């Protein structure tokens, strides 16, 4: 009997899943292991993968941070994090299997720290059979990337594969992004670099591909001839959550627009790929990004929230948040009208918006179709009959809704808008996996489809840099929208000039 099969029989956690679906043996090194991302997202995701028997049969973890801590203290802290933030019941047998392969290294300087990490990785290769395969996760601020990447590059394993996961923000502008790319590519191939955008790991974002390309009814009408316009909203009701130092430098355009929003635009507008390999999908997304016009000043809106009420509770304005300059000109809201200059989308506007302290939390993509030409029952339609709209709810109520016209029961012919709804929770009767679960597993499998490629990053920053350059020529009057609303009045005017309006769900 093969060794792998023997281990599967001995360890019940490894049973029940075909070997072909499990990643190869590997060790994961998490830089920034004392931070919130590791506690709230990464370890709960790793535990969920172990709980579902999706991790490699031979697996180990090395946490790295500046905070002094022993291996046992690290294990206890991560155990508490999984119990607090995990989506699955806590099972001692699952945790014990993980904890046996967990180690921790602390220190300030990258080189001596990496020497100790290298020793632990060799130990994991010997004791856990991780075969020299490495995933390095940079859950650290961008200013810490350089020494870590250089130190990892000098000591990368020659026995197995090496993959590097880089958290956003990937640069502050085009120049810094290109410098970071150049640094990474000194020691790593592009195929080894995984730039993570957790939005792309959400099930409903991935469902965009299935919705379009697995259903023959949508693709023939997914173009300028049938679609009037598209609206994409990434709204948050929360403020900056004690992240003033980061947010003052980033603002909404770098925090959300440059990555999440533009990635959603690319997925919505892309052409059908020849297959669903990572390069085929990302090639089509790059074509969309290359085809975008830089919007003129009249087609971009920025805002900053003032005092207001969110869910009945009074909240401070952005300039009153701890650590924020009382005269700050950092935007907390951005909206734009974009055009993709190709045959499919010529002259079809794509309206996008993102902001903090808005009326509620939601991320949606709304595809509004053109009205039916000369409906014979137009005079009989009930007030409020709307065009057909395909609404993709990415969060919090994951699902898809199609608005259609239907006859109202009773005498006569009266037409009203109704909705055909599909909700993930109701259809599949299962919890939605966290985005980090899918992304970590894909990296271990070597599937980069849901990660951002260097040329995508370049195109996104070129668009953002052009918008920011135009902003430098004027001084906005901030704050210009109360917390708990849908942004500044100029955002509504952006659509009203075209005879349209933002959807209110």
Tab-separated table of N, CA and C in Angstrom, residues 83-174:
chain	number	residue	atom	x	y	z
A	83	UNK	N	-11.774	29.949	17.239
A	83	UNK	CA	-13.009	29.796	18.023
A	83	UNK	C	-13.878	31.049	17.952
A	84	UNK	N	-13.229	32.214	17.860
A	84	UNK	CA	-13.993	33.470	17.827
A	84	UNK	C	-14.480	33.820	16.422
A	85	UNK	N	-13.632	33.619	15.412
A	85	UNK	CA	-13.961	34.123	14.084
A	85	UNK	C	-14.257	33.028	13.046
A	86	UNK	N	-14.039	31.768	13.384
A	86	UNK	CA	-14.277	30.692	12.425
A	86	UNK	C	-15.759	30.485	12.157
A	87	UNK	N	-16.070	29.940	10.995
A	87	UNK	CA	-17.468	29.706	10.635
A	87	UNK	C	-17.920	28.280	10.947
A	88	UNK	N	-16.982	27.430	11.334
A	88	UNK	CA	-17.300	26.035	11.606
A	88	UNK	C	-17.197	25.734	13.087
A	89	UNK	N	-17.861	24.655	13.512
A	89	UNK	CA	-17.716	24.223	14.904
A	89	UNK	C	-16.255	23.883	15.176
A	90	UNK	N	-15.839	24.138	16.396
A	90	UNK	CA	-14.443	23.836	16.749
A	90	UNK	C	-14.338	22.385	17.175
A	91	UNK	N	-13.452	21.654	16.473
A	91	UNK	CA	-13.211	20.248	16.792
A	91	UNK	C	-11.767	20.073	17.228
A	92	UNK	N	-11.587	19.451	18.387
A	92	UNK	CA	-10.243	19.271	18.928
A	92	UNK	C	-9.357	18.434	18.006
A	93	UNK	N	-9.941	17.423	17.333
A	93	UNK	CA	-9.108	16.569	16.486
A	93	UNK	C	-8.595	17.324	15.269
A	94	UNK	N	-9.435	18.211	14.705
A	94	UNK	CA	-9.003	19.022	13.563
A	94	UNK	C	-7.890	19.965	14.006
A	95	UNK	N	-8.112	20.632	15.139
A	95	UNK	CA	-7.117	21.596	15.601
A	95	UNK	C	-5.804	20.910	15.977
A	96	UNK	N	-5.888	19.753	16.600
A	96	UNK	CA	-4.688	19.044	17.004
A	96	UNK	C	-3.825	18.707	15.794
A	97	UNK	N	-4.465	18.287	14.715
A	97	UNK	CA	-3.720	17.965	13.491
A	97	UNK	C	-2.997	19.198	12.950
A	98	UNK	N	-3.687	20.360	12.971
A	98	UNK	CA	-3.055	21.605	12.531
A	98	UNK	C	-1.936	22.025	13.473
A	99	UNK	N	-2.237	22.013	14.779
A	99	UNK	CA	-1.301	22.547	15.771
A	99	UNK	C	0.015	21.783	15.796
A	100	UNK	N	-0.019	20.503	15.495
A	100	UNK	CA	1.210	19.714	15.503
A	100	UNK	C	2.230	20.199	14.478
A	101	UNK	N	1.761	20.861	13.434
A	101	UNK	CA	2.667	21.366	12.404
A	101	UNK	C	2.862	22.866	12.439
A	102	UNK	N	2.520	23.519	13.582
A	102	UNK	CA	2.602	24.972	13.695
A	102	UNK	C	3.843	25.400	14.480
A	103	UNK	N	4.540	26.412	13.966
A	103	UNK	CA	5.701	26.983	14.651
A	103	UNK	C	5.630	28.506	14.548
A	104	UNK	N	6.464	29.161	15.347
A	104	UNK	CA	6.459	30.631	15.373
A	104	UNK	C	7.884	31.152	15.481
A	105	UNK	N	8.169	32.222	14.744
A	105	UNK	CA	9.476	32.872	14.778
A	105	UNK	C	9.252	34.368	14.969
A	106	UNK	N	9.978	34.979	15.890
A	106	UNK	CA	9.858	36.428	16.097
A	106	UNK	C	11.201	37.094	15.842
A	107	UNK	N	11.154	38.372	15.496
A	107	UNK	CA	12.380	39.124	15.271
A	107	UNK	C	12.136	40.358	14.436
A	108	UNK	N	13.104	41.267	14.435
A	108	UNK	CA	12.988	42.543	13.734
A	108	UNK	C	13.624	42.516	12.349
A	109	UNK	N	14.786	41.877	12.239
A	109	UNK	CA	15.549	41.905	10.995
A	109	UNK	C	15.209	40.700	10.119
A	110	UNK	N	14.979	40.969	8.824
A	110	UNK	CA	14.507	39.925	7.918
A	110	UNK	C	15.504	38.785	7.770
A	111	UNK	N	16.801	39.098	7.605
A	111	UNK	CA	17.784	38.049	7.327
A	111	UNK	C	17.911	37.029	8.457
A	112	UNK	N	18.171	37.451	9.712
A	112	UNK	CA	18.259	36.439	10.780
A	112	UNK	C	16.945	35.703	11.013
A	113	UNK	N	15.820	36.410	10.847
A	113	UNK	CA	14.520	35.747	10.987
A	113	UNK	C	14.366	34.661	9.938
A	114	UNK	N	14.721	34.967	8.689
A	114	UNK	CA	14.578	33.986	7.613
A	114	UNK	C	15.522	32.805	7.791
A	115	UNK	N	16.667	33.026	8.441
A	115	UNK	CA	17.554	31.905	8.734
A	115	UNK	C	16.854	30.903	9.657
A	116	UNK	N	16.180	31.432	10.679
A	116	UNK	CA	15.474	30.546	11.609
A	116	UNK	C	14.262	29.897	10.928
A	117	UNK	N	13.584	30.670	10.075
A	117	UNK	CA	12.448	30.115	9.327
A	117	UNK	C	12.917	28.972	8.426
A	118	UNK	N	14.059	29.177	7.751
A	118	UNK	CA	14.583	28.139	6.859
A	118	UNK	C	14.863	26.848	7.623
A	119	UNK	N	15.383	26.979	8.845
A	119	UNK	CA	15.638	25.796	9.659
A	119	UNK	C	14.352	25.061	10.004
A	120	UNK	N	13.302	25.823	10.351
A	120	UNK	CA	12.011	25.199	10.664
A	120	UNK	C	11.394	24.540	9.436
A	121	UNK	N	11.538	25.167	8.275
A	121	UNK	CA	10.991	24.583	7.048
A	121	UNK	C	11.682	23.268	6.716
A	122	UNK	N	12.996	23.216	6.927
A	122	UNK	CA	13.722	21.953	6.723
A	122	UNK	C	13.212	20.885	7.680
A	123	UNK	N	12.930	21.308	8.914
A	123	UNK	CA	12.380	20.382	9.912
A	123	UNK	C	11.001	19.875	9.486
A	124	UNK	N	10.164	20.789	8.938
A	124	UNK	CA	8.838	20.381	8.472
A	124	UNK	C	8.944	19.438	7.276
A	125	UNK	N	9.905	19.688	6.402
A	125	UNK	CA	10.117	18.761	5.284
A	125	UNK	C	10.398	17.358	5.802
A	126	UNK	N	11.215	17.282	6.861
A	126	UNK	CA	11.626	15.987	7.391
A	126	UNK	C	10.504	15.332	8.199
A	127	UNK	N	9.843	16.124	9.062
A	127	UNK	CA	8.875	15.543	9.994
A	127	UNK	C	7.466	15.477	9.425
A	128	UNK	N	7.097	16.463	8.565
A	128	UNK	CA	5.728	16.494	8.033
A	128	UNK	C	5.663	16.141	6.551
A	129	UNK	N	6.829	15.972	5.928
A	129	UNK	CA	6.844	15.574	4.523
A	129	UNK	C	6.388	16.652	3.568
A	130	UNK	N	6.738	17.930	3.850
A	130	UNK	CA	6.254	19.041	3.023
A	130	UNK	C	7.032	19.221	1.720
A	131	UNK	N	8.053	18.419	1.490
A	131	UNK	CA	8.676	18.227	0.164
A	131	UNK	C	9.305	19.471	-0.440
A	132	UNK	N	9.667	20.453	0.381
A	132	UNK	CA	10.322	21.645	-0.155
A	132	UNK	C	9.392	22.628	-0.831
A	133	UNK	N	8.086	22.366	-0.799
A	133	UNK	CA	7.109	23.285	-1.404
A	133	UNK	C	6.723	24.363	-0.397
A	134	UNK	N	6.725	25.625	-0.865
A	134	UNK	CA	6.524	26.753	0.050
A	134	UNK	C	5.463	27.737	-0.480
A	135	UNK	N	4.592	28.211	0.448
A	135	UNK	CA	3.724	29.362	0.209
A	135	UNK	C	4.126	30.424	1.220
A	136	UNK	N	4.577	31.577	0.738
A	136	UNK	CA	4.916	32.709	1.609
A	136	UNK	C	3.801	33.745	1.508
A	137	UNK	N	3.178	34.071	2.631
A	137	UNK	CA	2.064	35.029	2.655
A	137	UNK	C	2.542	36.317	3.314
A	138	UNK	N	2.513	37.434	2.552
A	138	UNK	CA	2.955	38.729	3.071
A	138	UNK	C	1.756	39.504	3.611
A	139	UNK	N	1.350	39.180	4.844
A	139	UNK	CA	0.259	39.900	5.503
A	139	UNK	C	0.844	41.039	6.322
A	140	UNK	N	1.642	41.873	5.666
A	140	UNK	CA	2.373	42.966	6.328
A	140	UNK	C	2.165	44.253	5.541
A	141	UNK	N	2.430	45.414	6.144
A	141	UNK	CA	2.313	46.673	5.409
A	141	UNK	C	3.285	46.707	4.227
A	142	UNK	N	2.952	47.472	3.177
A	142	UNK	CA	3.804	47.515	1.982
A	142	UNK	C	5.246	47.920	2.256
A	143	UNK	N	5.477	48.767	3.270
A	143	UNK	CA	6.853	49.208	3.522
A	143	UNK	C	7.725	48.092	4.093
A	144	UNK	N	7.111	46.968	4.462
A	144	UNK	CA	7.882	45.825	4.964
A	144	UNK	C	8.160	44.786	3.879
A	145	UNK	N	7.608	44.996	2.671
A	145	UNK	CA	7.757	43.999	1.601
A	145	UNK	C	9.217	43.779	1.205
A	146	UNK	N	9.940	44.892	1.003
A	146	UNK	CA	11.251	44.817	0.350
A	146	UNK	C	12.212	43.878	1.077
A	147	UNK	N	12.500	44.091	2.380
A	147	UNK	CA	13.473	43.193	3.027
A	147	UNK	C	13.002	41.742	3.082
A	148	UNK	N	11.689	41.530	3.236
A	148	UNK	CA	11.187	40.155	3.309
A	148	UNK	C	11.353	39.459	1.962
A	149	UNK	N	10.941	40.138	0.876
A	149	UNK	CA	11.036	39.540	-0.456
A	149	UNK	C	12.487	39.224	-0.802
A	150	UNK	N	13.385	40.145	-0.485
A	150	UNK	CA	14.802	39.912	-0.783
A	150	UNK	C	15.352	38.745	0.021
A	151	UNK	N	14.974	38.669	1.291
A	151	UNK	CA	15.464	37.581	2.140
A	151	UNK	C	14.896	36.238	1.707
A	152	UNK	N	13.620	36.209	1.349
A	152	UNK	CA	13.007	34.967	0.862
A	152	UNK	C	13.656	34.545	-0.455
A	153	UNK	N	13.879	35.522	-1.340
A	153	UNK	CA	14.475	35.219	-2.633
A	153	UNK	C	15.841	34.571	-2.508
A	154	UNK	N	16.627	35.009	-1.516
A	154	UNK	CA	17.974	34.446	-1.329
A	154	UNK	C	17.930	33.008	-0.811
A	155	UNK	N	16.832	32.666	-0.124
A	155	UNK	CA	16.776	31.362	0.548
A	155	UNK	C	15.671	30.465	-0.002
A	156	UNK	N	15.176	30.749	-1.171
A	156	UNK	CA	14.071	29.948	-1.682
A	156	UNK	C	14.505	28.507	-1.904
A	157	UNK	N	13.599	27.611	-1.707
A	157	UNK	CA	13.895	26.185	-1.799
A	157	UNK	C	14.233	25.791	-3.231
A	158	UNK	N	15.176	24.890	-3.373
A	158	UNK	CA	15.529	24.368	-4.699
A	158	UNK	C	14.910	22.995	-4.936
A	159	UNK	N	14.225	22.476	-3.925
A	159	UNK	CA	13.660	21.132	-4.042
A	159	UNK	C	12.242	21.121	-4.587
A	160	UNK	N	11.437	22.090	-4.212
A	160	UNK	CA	10.042	22.104	-4.640
A	160	UNK	C	9.681	23.452	-5.231
A	161	UNK	N	8.382	23.745	-5.270
A	161	UNK	CA	7.934	25.028	-5.815
A	161	UNK	C	7.824	26.076	-4.703
A	162	UNK	N	7.857	27.343	-5.126
A	162	UNK	CA	7.707	28.478	-4.210
A	162	UNK	C	6.644	29.417	-4.770
A	163	UNK	N	5.714	29.860	-3.913
A	163	UNK	CA	4.681	30.816	-4.321
A	163	UNK	C	4.589	31.926	-3.281
A	164	UNK	N	4.382	33.133	-3.754
A	164	UNK	CA	4.389	34.326	-2.907
A	164	UNK	C	3.030	35.014	-3.017
A	165	UNK	N	2.317	35.129	-1.897
A	165	UNK	CA	1.030	35.838	-1.873
A	165	UNK	C	1.269	37.243	-1.329
A	166	UNK	N	0.864	38.237	-2.097
A	166	UNK	CA	1.068	39.639	-1.724
A	166	UNK	C	-0.285	40.292	-1.494
A	167	UNK	N	-0.485	40.843	-0.308
A	167	UNK	CA	-1.729	41.536	0.024
A	167	UNK	C	-1.760	42.919	-0.617
A	168	UNK	N	-2.983	43.435	-0.813
A	168	UNK	CA	-3.116	44.809	-1.266
A	168	UNK	C	-2.847	45.744	-0.082
A	169	UNK	N	-2.500	47.002	-0.298
A	169	UNK	CA	-2.408	47.651	-1.604
A	169	UNK	C	-1.114	47.278	-2.323
A	170	UNK	N	-1.227	47.025	-3.627
A	170	UNK	CA	-0.054	46.719	-4.422
A	170	UNK	C	0.441	48.025	-5.039
A	171	UNK	N	1.245	48.731	-4.263
A	171	UNK	CA	1.708	50.051	-4.682
A	171	UNK	C	0.738	51.145	-4.280
A	172	UNK	N	1.206	52.377	-4.422
A	172	UNK	CA	0.400	53.565	-4.119
A	172	UNK	C	-0.001	54.286	-5.403
A	173	UNK	N	0.742	54.035	-6.459
A	173	UNK	CA	0.471	54.601	-7.777
A	173	UNK	C	1.188	53.713	-8.788
A	174	UNK	N	1.139	54.114	-10.063
A	174	UNK	CA	1.741	53.277	-11.102
A	174	UNK	C	3.237	53.095	-10.887
